């Protein structure tokens, strides 16, 4: 269902106004004007934060920003809602993609007048293209490992109490779908929008988990947020993109499918899967960060990179 010509904002109408609607949200059956869309988005984010007990106004929040629409929209909404949220950008050294996204993240930080911390992966280890060459592993999997490691280490060392990422409903549903196809119970058990703090891992949250990709793009557009509009060159052919396309087709025919799949998983399936279990977490004997093995995966990758450098 598309926005009807001359449709009016439903909230304005309730208040006796008659503003033209600029967006129709099929699965919420809502037609809204610009101002009411922006406040709808922010209220929905705030409701998610409160419902899942993500953080409060007393927390020091580190928003992981990629320069994309989701993380910048999230940072904008948190700042507007009065949360104490700073940004963190990891320069992955992926040629033009990293240069462009870094610039956009920096520009945005200046615009909202909040600090943006930048970590250069090339200085810590090497760039993602170099790491990919040295380790022979798919770029995205090594990249994810490094991102998680440095987000956690940086935030903890700098005294933040929680890390917020911009994962949206489409991201979460695509991952859920992939894990369900494989019945990957170990991943399904951990697929929750809040991961509590434990054993050196800081609390991690996804406040946009009930916001679709289209909704966050619209919020960014209406707030004049400039974001990187193309994907990382390594993302081509990722199965999650195929799942997203498939699920979006379903969503078009049956609005609300994605939200229902995700929220019912959280309500009905997650509690069955998630039993408190003791994990054998230890400390990496090289860097001291939390790890399930003697040497953590980042240190193992670092060893492979330095080996490749000496050959
Ligand atoms: P992605 O895995 O690229 O879909 O990104 C998911 C989330 O991870 C984003 O919304 C950001 O919160 C975070 N993120 C991705 N790339 C970076 C980066 N280079 N620096 C900091 N955070 C990032
Ligand atoms: Fe990490 Fe693309 S952003 S490989
Ligand atoms: Zn309105
Ligand atoms: Zn280590």
mmCIF file of C-alpha atoms and ligand atoms in Angstrom:
data_model
loop_
_atom_site.group_PDB
_atom_site.id
_atom_site.type_symbol
_atom_site.label_atom_id
_atom_site.label_comp_id
_atom_site.label_asym_id
_atom_site.label_seq_id
_atom_site.Cartn_x
_atom_site.Cartn_y
_atom_site.Cartn_z
ATOM 1 C CA UNK A 1 0.000 0.000 0.000
ATOM 2 C CA UNK A 2 1.402 3.355 -0.991
ATOM 3 C CA UNK A 3 0.776 6.844 0.353
ATOM 4 C CA UNK A 4 -2.504 8.033 -1.187
ATOM 5 C CA UNK A 5 -2.548 11.286 -3.088
ATOM 6 C CA UNK A 6 -3.720 14.070 -0.805
ATOM 7 C CA UNK A 7 -3.555 11.828 2.292
ATOM 8 C CA UNK A 8 -3.581 13.841 5.524
ATOM 9 C CA UNK A 9 -1.481 13.310 8.666
ATOM 10 C CA UNK A 10 -3.531 11.272 11.129
ATOM 11 C CA UNK A 11 -2.034 12.898 14.233
ATOM 12 C CA UNK A 12 -2.598 16.420 12.879
ATOM 13 C CA UNK A 13 -6.165 15.389 12.097
ATOM 14 C CA UNK A 14 -6.740 14.216 15.681
ATOM 15 C CA UNK A 15 -5.555 17.618 16.842
ATOM 16 C CA UNK A 16 -7.871 19.456 14.494
ATOM 17 C CA UNK A 17 -5.198 20.248 11.861
ATOM 18 C CA UNK A 18 -5.042 19.237 8.227
ATOM 19 C CA UNK A 19 -1.372 18.840 7.220
ATOM 20 C CA UNK A 20 -0.490 16.724 4.207
ATOM 21 C CA UNK A 21 1.043 13.330 5.016
ATOM 22 C CA UNK A 22 4.469 12.627 3.507
ATOM 23 C CA UNK A 23 4.804 9.002 4.544
ATOM 24 C CA UNK A 24 2.571 5.989 5.004
ATOM 25 C CA UNK A 25 3.700 3.183 7.325
ATOM 26 C CA UNK A 26 1.722 0.172 6.077
ATOM 27 C CA UNK A 27 2.334 -2.148 9.023
ATOM 28 C CA UNK A 28 1.355 0.541 11.530
ATOM 29 C CA UNK A 29 -1.436 1.832 9.232
ATOM 30 C CA UNK A 30 -0.215 5.369 9.837
ATOM 31 C CA UNK A 31 0.024 8.342 7.481
ATOM 32 C CA UNK A 32 2.165 11.131 8.963
ATOM 33 C CA UNK A 33 3.497 14.605 8.238
ATOM 34 C CA UNK A 34 7.222 15.396 8.585
ATOM 35 C CA UNK A 35 7.120 16.586 12.209
ATOM 36 C CA UNK A 36 4.895 13.775 13.406
ATOM 37 C CA UNK A 37 7.024 11.193 11.582
ATOM 38 C CA UNK A 38 10.155 12.472 13.338
ATOM 39 C CA UNK A 39 8.477 12.360 16.738
ATOM 40 C CA UNK A 40 6.934 8.926 15.967
ATOM 41 C CA UNK A 41 10.447 7.598 15.222
ATOM 42 C CA UNK A 42 12.002 9.061 18.356
ATOM 43 C CA UNK A 43 9.168 7.835 20.578
ATOM 44 C CA UNK A 44 9.494 4.338 19.133
ATOM 45 C CA UNK A 45 13.237 4.335 19.828
ATOM 46 C CA UNK A 46 12.680 5.583 23.370
ATOM 47 C CA UNK A 47 9.991 2.960 23.998
ATOM 48 C CA UNK A 48 12.399 0.219 22.872
ATOM 49 C CA UNK A 49 15.143 1.598 25.141
ATOM 50 C CA UNK A 50 12.774 1.552 28.138
ATOM 51 C CA UNK A 51 11.051 -1.742 27.398
ATOM 52 C CA UNK A 52 14.328 -3.626 27.092
ATOM 53 C CA UNK A 53 15.962 -1.637 29.916
ATOM 54 C CA UNK A 54 18.826 -0.648 27.601
ATOM 55 C CA UNK A 55 20.105 2.423 29.447
ATOM 56 C CA UNK A 56 19.045 5.543 31.304
ATOM 57 C CA UNK A 57 19.925 9.229 31.264
ATOM 58 C CA UNK A 58 22.705 8.466 33.811
ATOM 59 C CA UNK A 59 24.573 6.143 31.471
ATOM 60 C CA UNK A 60 27.555 7.121 29.358
ATOM 61 C CA UNK A 61 26.663 5.675 25.969
ATOM 62 C CA UNK A 62 29.097 4.998 23.151
ATOM 63 C CA UNK A 63 27.337 4.875 19.775
ATOM 64 C CA UNK A 64 29.257 2.825 17.210
ATOM 65 C CA UNK A 65 28.941 4.873 14.035
ATOM 66 C CA UNK A 66 29.721 3.568 10.582
ATOM 67 C CA UNK A 67 28.709 6.728 8.677
ATOM 68 C CA UNK A 68 25.570 4.912 7.499
ATOM 69 C CA UNK A 69 21.944 5.999 7.908
ATOM 70 C CA UNK A 70 21.168 3.743 10.863
ATOM 71 C CA UNK A 71 23.975 4.617 13.235
ATOM 72 C CA UNK A 72 23.794 8.348 12.431
ATOM 73 C CA UNK A 73 19.994 8.377 12.844
ATOM 74 C CA UNK A 74 20.414 6.554 16.137
ATOM 75 C CA UNK A 75 22.993 9.045 17.383
ATOM 76 C CA UNK A 76 20.762 11.945 16.318
ATOM 77 C CA UNK A 77 17.710 10.493 18.085
ATOM 78 C CA UNK A 78 19.647 9.726 21.296
ATOM 79 C CA UNK A 79 21.106 13.236 21.433
ATOM 80 C CA UNK A 80 17.654 14.747 20.846
ATOM 81 C CA UNK A 81 16.083 12.548 23.513
ATOM 82 C CA UNK A 82 18.631 13.890 26.002
ATOM 83 C CA UNK A 83 20.878 10.842 26.380
ATOM 84 C CA UNK A 84 24.588 11.237 27.046
ATOM 85 C CA UNK A 85 25.843 9.647 23.819
ATOM 86 C CA UNK A 86 29.249 10.017 22.146
ATOM 87 C CA UNK A 87 30.357 8.461 18.866
ATOM 88 C CA UNK A 88 32.995 5.877 17.995
ATOM 89 C CA UNK A 89 34.207 5.262 14.458
ATOM 90 C CA UNK A 90 36.628 2.537 13.407
ATOM 91 C CA UNK A 91 38.635 3.403 10.326
ATOM 92 C CA UNK A 92 38.900 0.023 8.613
ATOM 93 C CA UNK A 93 41.150 1.305 5.820
ATOM 94 C CA UNK A 94 38.806 0.102 3.045
ATOM 95 C CA UNK A 95 39.905 2.625 0.401
ATOM 96 C CA UNK A 96 37.309 5.160 -0.728
ATOM 97 C CA UNK A 97 34.563 3.570 1.372
ATOM 98 C CA UNK A 98 36.413 4.290 4.622
ATOM 99 C CA UNK A 99 37.505 7.760 3.542
ATOM 100 C CA UNK A 100 33.944 8.776 2.629
ATOM 101 C CA UNK A 101 32.253 7.239 5.660
ATOM 102 C CA UNK A 102 34.811 8.725 8.061
ATOM 103 C CA UNK A 103 34.269 12.204 6.665
ATOM 104 C CA UNK A 104 30.489 11.882 6.999
ATOM 105 C CA UNK A 105 30.781 10.644 10.589
ATOM 106 C CA UNK A 106 33.086 13.562 11.438
ATOM 107 C CA UNK A 107 30.793 16.092 9.761
ATOM 108 C CA UNK A 108 27.814 14.766 11.674
ATOM 109 C CA UNK A 109 29.631 14.853 15.033
ATOM 110 C CA UNK A 110 30.414 18.517 14.402
ATOM 111 C CA UNK A 111 26.807 19.217 13.451
ATOM 112 C CA UNK A 112 25.400 17.816 16.701
ATOM 113 C CA UNK A 113 28.401 19.047 18.664
ATOM 114 C CA UNK A 114 29.274 15.714 20.293
ATOM 115 C CA UNK A 115 32.689 14.027 20.540
ATOM 116 C CA UNK A 116 33.574 11.363 17.987
ATOM 117 C CA UNK A 117 36.401 8.977 18.911
ATOM 118 C CA UNK A 118 38.269 7.456 16.000
ATOM 119 C CA UNK A 119 40.294 4.259 16.064
ATOM 120 C CA UNK A 120 42.567 3.447 13.164
ATOM 121 C CA UNK A 121 42.691 -0.291 12.527
ATOM 122 C CA UNK A 122 45.828 0.175 10.381
ATOM 123 C CA UNK A 123 47.642 1.504 13.438
ATOM 124 C CA UNK A 124 46.415 -1.306 15.708
ATOM 125 C CA UNK A 125 46.846 -4.228 13.290
ATOM 126 C CA UNK A 126 46.546 -3.489 9.564
ATOM 127 C CA UNK A 127 43.804 -2.405 7.161
ATOM 128 C CA UNK A 128 40.965 -4.819 6.287
ATOM 129 C CA UNK A 129 42.321 -5.371 2.727
ATOM 130 C CA UNK A 130 45.751 -6.231 4.204
ATOM 131 C CA UNK A 131 44.222 -8.498 6.856
ATOM 132 C CA UNK A 132 42.111 -10.271 4.236
ATOM 133 C CA UNK A 133 45.167 -10.933 2.121
ATOM 134 C CA UNK A 134 47.239 -12.185 5.055
ATOM 135 C CA UNK A 135 44.639 -14.414 6.683
ATOM 136 C CA UNK A 136 42.777 -15.811 3.696
ATOM 137 C CA UNK A 137 39.513 -15.354 5.551
ATOM 138 C CA UNK A 138 36.416 -13.570 4.185
ATOM 139 C CA UNK A 139 36.816 -9.838 4.868
ATOM 140 C CA UNK A 140 33.475 -9.505 6.663
ATOM 141 C CA UNK A 141 34.133 -12.201 9.216
ATOM 142 C CA UNK A 142 37.560 -10.834 10.234
ATOM 143 C CA UNK A 143 36.136 -7.311 10.130
ATOM 144 C CA UNK A 144 33.289 -8.260 12.494
ATOM 145 C CA UNK A 145 35.749 -9.826 14.929
ATOM 146 C CA UNK A 146 37.917 -6.685 15.015
ATOM 147 C CA UNK A 147 34.930 -4.341 15.298
ATOM 148 C CA UNK A 148 33.479 -6.202 18.274
ATOM 149 C CA UNK A 149 36.879 -6.395 19.984
ATOM 150 C CA UNK A 150 37.835 -2.721 19.622
ATOM 151 C CA UNK A 151 34.320 -1.412 20.356
ATOM 152 C CA UNK A 152 34.385 -3.293 23.637
ATOM 153 C CA UNK A 153 37.981 -2.507 24.567
ATOM 154 C CA UNK A 154 37.725 1.175 23.709
ATOM 155 C CA UNK A 155 34.386 1.737 25.460
ATOM 156 C CA UNK A 156 35.492 -0.071 28.621
ATOM 157 C CA UNK A 157 38.879 1.668 28.817
ATOM 158 C CA UNK A 158 37.271 5.091 28.245
ATOM 159 C CA UNK A 159 34.699 4.545 31.012
ATOM 160 C CA UNK A 160 31.497 4.170 28.962
ATOM 161 C CA UNK A 161 28.769 2.022 30.486
ATOM 162 C CA UNK A 162 27.045 0.773 27.336
ATOM 163 C CA UNK A 163 27.680 0.360 23.593
ATOM 164 C CA UNK A 164 24.827 1.093 21.163
ATOM 165 C CA UNK A 165 24.883 -0.101 17.552
ATOM 166 C CA UNK A 166 22.624 0.857 14.652
ATOM 167 C CA UNK A 167 21.367 -2.636 13.762
ATOM 168 C CA UNK A 168 17.817 -2.239 12.436
ATOM 169 C CA UNK A 169 14.828 -4.579 12.105
ATOM 170 C CA UNK A 170 15.879 -5.679 8.594
ATOM 171 C CA UNK A 171 19.356 -6.604 9.869
ATOM 172 C CA UNK A 172 17.958 -8.533 12.823
ATOM 173 C CA UNK A 173 15.322 -10.340 10.787
ATOM 174 C CA UNK A 174 17.839 -11.351 8.094
ATOM 175 C CA UNK A 175 20.191 -12.781 10.737
ATOM 176 C CA UNK A 176 17.302 -14.497 12.512
ATOM 177 C CA UNK A 177 16.130 -16.003 9.228
ATOM 178 C CA UNK A 178 19.638 -17.273 8.380
ATOM 179 C CA UNK A 179 20.139 -18.772 11.829
ATOM 180 C CA UNK A 180 16.700 -20.398 11.711
ATOM 181 C CA UNK A 181 17.369 -21.936 8.292
ATOM 182 C CA UNK A 182 20.439 -23.570 9.804
ATOM 183 C CA UNK A 183 18.834 -24.040 13.245
ATOM 184 C CA UNK A 184 21.972 -22.530 14.635
ATOM 185 C CA UNK A 185 20.936 -22.704 18.270
ATOM 186 C CA UNK A 186 24.142 -21.165 19.619
ATOM 187 C CA UNK A 187 23.557 -17.984 17.607
ATOM 188 C CA UNK A 188 19.777 -17.963 18.176
ATOM 189 C CA UNK A 189 20.409 -18.109 21.906
ATOM 190 C CA UNK A 190 22.345 -14.863 21.727
ATOM 191 C CA UNK A 191 20.061 -12.967 19.367
ATOM 192 C CA UNK A 192 18.588 -10.416 21.713
ATOM 193 C CA UNK A 193 18.661 -6.591 21.475
ATOM 194 C CA UNK A 194 20.425 -6.386 24.835
ATOM 195 C CA UNK A 195 23.537 -8.307 25.788
ATOM 196 C CA UNK A 196 24.256 -7.777 29.436
ATOM 197 C CA UNK A 197 27.628 -6.831 30.826
ATOM 198 C CA UNK A 198 29.679 -9.853 31.856
ATOM 199 C CA UNK A 199 33.273 -10.926 32.318
ATOM 200 C CA UNK A 200 34.911 -7.926 30.709
ATOM 201 C CA UNK A 201 32.281 -7.552 27.974
ATOM 202 C CA UNK A 202 30.375 -4.281 28.253
ATOM 203 C CA UNK A 203 26.580 -4.101 27.882
ATOM 204 C CA UNK A 204 25.608 -3.925 24.180
ATOM 205 C CA UNK A 205 22.272 -2.721 22.858
ATOM 206 C CA UNK A 206 20.383 -2.257 19.569
ATOM 207 C CA UNK A 207 17.803 0.515 20.060
ATOM 208 C CA UNK A 208 16.742 0.430 16.361
ATOM 209 C CA UNK A 209 15.775 -3.248 16.448
ATOM 210 C CA UNK A 210 12.117 -2.373 15.767
ATOM 211 C CA UNK A 211 12.846 0.276 13.108
ATOM 212 C CA UNK A 212 13.039 -0.804 9.472
ATOM 213 C CA UNK A 213 15.776 0.230 7.069
ATOM 214 C CA UNK A 214 13.294 2.393 5.132
ATOM 215 C CA UNK A 215 12.132 4.103 8.320
ATOM 216 C CA UNK A 216 15.674 4.995 9.352
ATOM 217 C CA UNK A 217 16.523 6.227 5.834
ATOM 218 C CA UNK A 218 13.436 8.460 5.972
ATOM 219 C CA UNK A 219 14.394 9.808 9.400
ATOM 220 C CA UNK A 220 17.915 10.592 8.152
ATOM 221 C CA UNK A 221 16.540 12.288 5.043
ATOM 222 C CA UNK A 222 14.018 14.429 6.952
ATOM 223 C CA UNK A 223 16.729 15.540 9.390
ATOM 224 C CA UNK A 224 19.161 16.416 6.567
ATOM 225 C CA UNK A 225 21.643 13.826 7.791
ATOM 226 C CA UNK A 226 24.230 13.113 5.132
ATOM 227 C CA UNK A 227 25.203 9.455 5.211
ATOM 228 C CA UNK A 228 27.162 7.005 3.095
ATOM 229 C CA UNK A 229 24.777 5.713 0.464
ATOM 230 C CA UNK A 230 26.777 2.815 -0.894
ATOM 231 C CA UNK A 231 27.682 -0.463 0.754
ATOM 232 C CA UNK A 232 31.122 -1.649 1.762
ATOM 233 C CA UNK A 233 32.718 -3.262 -1.338
ATOM 234 C CA UNK A 234 33.147 -6.549 0.527
ATOM 235 C CA UNK A 235 29.437 -6.921 1.256
ATOM 236 C CA UNK A 236 28.624 -7.977 -2.303
ATOM 237 C CA UNK A 237 27.116 -11.439 -2.502
ATOM 238 C CA UNK A 238 26.570 -11.768 1.255
ATOM 239 C CA UNK A 239 23.729 -14.173 2.005
ATOM 240 C CA UNK A 240 22.164 -11.654 4.388
ATOM 241 C CA UNK A 241 21.461 -9.405 1.369
ATOM 242 C CA UNK A 242 19.583 -12.241 -0.339
ATOM 243 C CA UNK A 243 17.559 -12.873 2.796
ATOM 244 C CA UNK A 244 16.744 -9.175 3.049
ATOM 245 C CA UNK A 245 15.435 -9.138 -0.536
ATOM 246 C CA UNK A 246 13.346 -12.236 0.064
ATOM 247 C CA UNK A 247 11.888 -10.919 3.300
ATOM 248 C CA UNK A 248 11.132 -7.535 1.750
ATOM 249 C CA UNK A 249 9.062 -9.270 -0.954
ATOM 250 C CA UNK A 250 7.059 -11.006 1.754
ATOM 251 C CA UNK A 251 6.705 -7.742 3.652
ATOM 252 C CA UNK A 252 5.325 -5.989 0.601
ATOM 253 C CA UNK A 253 2.591 -8.589 0.241
ATOM 254 C CA UNK A 254 1.954 -8.942 3.952
ATOM 255 C CA UNK A 255 2.926 -5.772 5.843
ATOM 256 C CA UNK A 256 4.075 -6.523 9.374
ATOM 257 C CA UNK A 257 5.660 -9.911 8.588
ATOM 258 C CA UNK A 258 9.179 -8.838 9.593
ATOM 259 C CA UNK A 259 8.136 -7.223 12.841
ATOM 260 C CA UNK A 260 5.976 -10.202 13.745
ATOM 261 C CA UNK A 261 8.712 -12.738 12.977
ATOM 262 C CA UNK A 262 11.179 -10.807 15.122
ATOM 263 C CA UNK A 263 9.016 -9.798 18.068
ATOM 264 C CA UNK A 264 7.404 -13.231 18.359
ATOM 265 C CA UNK A 265 10.854 -14.792 18.358
ATOM 266 C CA UNK A 266 11.845 -12.519 21.246
ATOM 267 C CA UNK A 267 8.610 -13.190 23.122
ATOM 268 C CA UNK A 268 8.039 -16.880 22.469
ATOM 269 C CA UNK A 269 11.214 -18.596 21.303
ATOM 270 C CA UNK A 270 14.061 -16.727 22.945
ATOM 271 C CA UNK A 271 12.948 -17.523 26.529
ATOM 272 C CA UNK A 272 12.859 -21.246 25.659
ATOM 273 C CA UNK A 273 16.344 -21.189 24.184
ATOM 274 C CA UNK A 274 17.973 -18.908 26.655
ATOM 275 C CA UNK A 275 18.774 -20.747 29.804
ATOM 276 C CA UNK A 276 21.424 -19.347 32.078
ATOM 277 C CA UNK A 277 24.475 -21.305 31.167
ATOM 278 C CA UNK A 278 27.974 -21.201 32.460
ATOM 279 C CA UNK A 279 30.421 -20.201 29.796
ATOM 280 C CA UNK A 280 34.068 -20.999 30.149
ATOM 281 C CA UNK A 281 35.241 -17.474 29.584
ATOM 282 C CA UNK A 282 38.851 -16.797 30.373
ATOM 283 C CA UNK A 283 41.330 -14.012 29.622
ATOM 284 C CA UNK A 284 43.448 -14.045 26.478
ATOM 285 C CA UNK A 285 47.001 -14.833 27.589
ATOM 286 C CA UNK A 286 48.403 -12.285 25.137
ATOM 287 C CA UNK A 287 46.189 -9.196 25.393
ATOM 288 C CA UNK A 288 44.169 -9.906 28.539
ATOM 289 C CA UNK A 289 40.781 -9.294 26.873
ATOM 290 C CA UNK A 290 37.897 -11.730 27.568
ATOM 291 C CA UNK A 291 38.142 -14.858 25.438
ATOM 292 C CA UNK A 292 36.740 -18.401 25.177
ATOM 293 C CA UNK A 293 40.138 -19.759 24.238
ATOM 294 C CA UNK A 294 43.676 -19.342 25.584
ATOM 295 C CA UNK A 295 44.484 -16.894 22.800
ATOM 296 C CA UNK A 296 41.614 -14.677 21.559
ATOM 297 C CA UNK A 297 40.601 -14.545 17.902
ATOM 298 C CA UNK A 298 42.004 -11.028 17.437
ATOM 299 C CA UNK A 299 45.442 -12.048 18.698
ATOM 300 C CA UNK A 300 45.348 -15.112 16.438
ATOM 301 C CA UNK A 301 44.527 -12.915 13.434
ATOM 302 C CA UNK A 302 47.259 -10.473 14.467
ATOM 303 C CA UNK A 303 49.780 -13.341 14.529
ATOM 304 C CA UNK A 304 48.749 -14.360 10.996
ATOM 305 C CA UNK A 305 49.095 -10.767 9.795
ATOM 306 C CA UNK A 306 52.573 -10.313 11.259
ATOM 307 C CA UNK A 307 53.665 -13.706 9.888
ATOM 308 C CA UNK A 308 52.529 -12.634 6.416
ATOM 309 C CA UNK A 309 54.432 -9.352 6.811
ATOM 310 C CA UNK A 310 57.723 -11.148 7.560
ATOM 311 C CA UNK A 311 57.429 -13.597 4.661
HETATM 312 P P1 LIG B 1 27.051 -3.441 9.712
HETATM 313 O O1 LIG B 1 27.636 -4.654 10.309
HETATM 314 O O2 LIG B 1 27.951 -2.752 8.753
HETATM 315 O O3 LIG B 1 25.646 -3.618 9.233
HETATM 316 O O4 LIG B 1 26.940 -2.402 10.938
HETATM 317 C C1 LIG B 1 26.160 -2.654 12.043
HETATM 318 C C2 LIG B 1 26.455 -1.610 13.093
HETATM 319 O O5 LIG B 1 27.812 -1.736 13.518
HETATM 320 C C3 LIG B 1 26.334 -0.171 12.615
HETATM 321 O O6 LIG B 1 25.006 0.287 12.685
HETATM 322 C C4 LIG B 1 27.239 0.535 13.558
HETATM 323 O O7 LIG B 1 26.593 0.761 14.791
HETATM 324 C C5 LIG B 1 28.365 -0.465 13.786
HETATM 325 N N1 LIG B 1 29.501 -0.226 12.853
HETATM 326 C C6 LIG B 1 29.644 -0.683 11.600
HETATM 327 N N2 LIG B 1 30.801 -0.252 11.046
HETATM 328 C C7 LIG B 1 31.411 0.510 11.977
HETATM 329 C C8 LIG B 1 32.644 1.256 12.023
HETATM 330 N N3 LIG B 1 33.481 1.282 10.985
HETATM 331 N N4 LIG B 1 32.930 1.931 13.147
HETATM 332 C C9 LIG B 1 32.105 1.907 14.216
HETATM 333 N N5 LIG B 1 30.942 1.225 14.226
HETATM 334 C C10 LIG B 1 30.592 0.531 13.129
HETATM 335 FE FE1 LIG B 2 33.744 -4.766 7.320
HETATM 336 FE FE2 LIG B 2 32.754 -4.405 4.974
HETATM 337 S S1 LIG B 2 32.513 -3.155 6.697
HETATM 338 S S2 LIG B 2 34.179 -5.889 5.549
HETATM 339 ZN ZN1 LIG B 3 1.142 15.817 11.575
HETATM 340 ZN ZN1 LIG B 4 44.031 -11.403 22.688
#
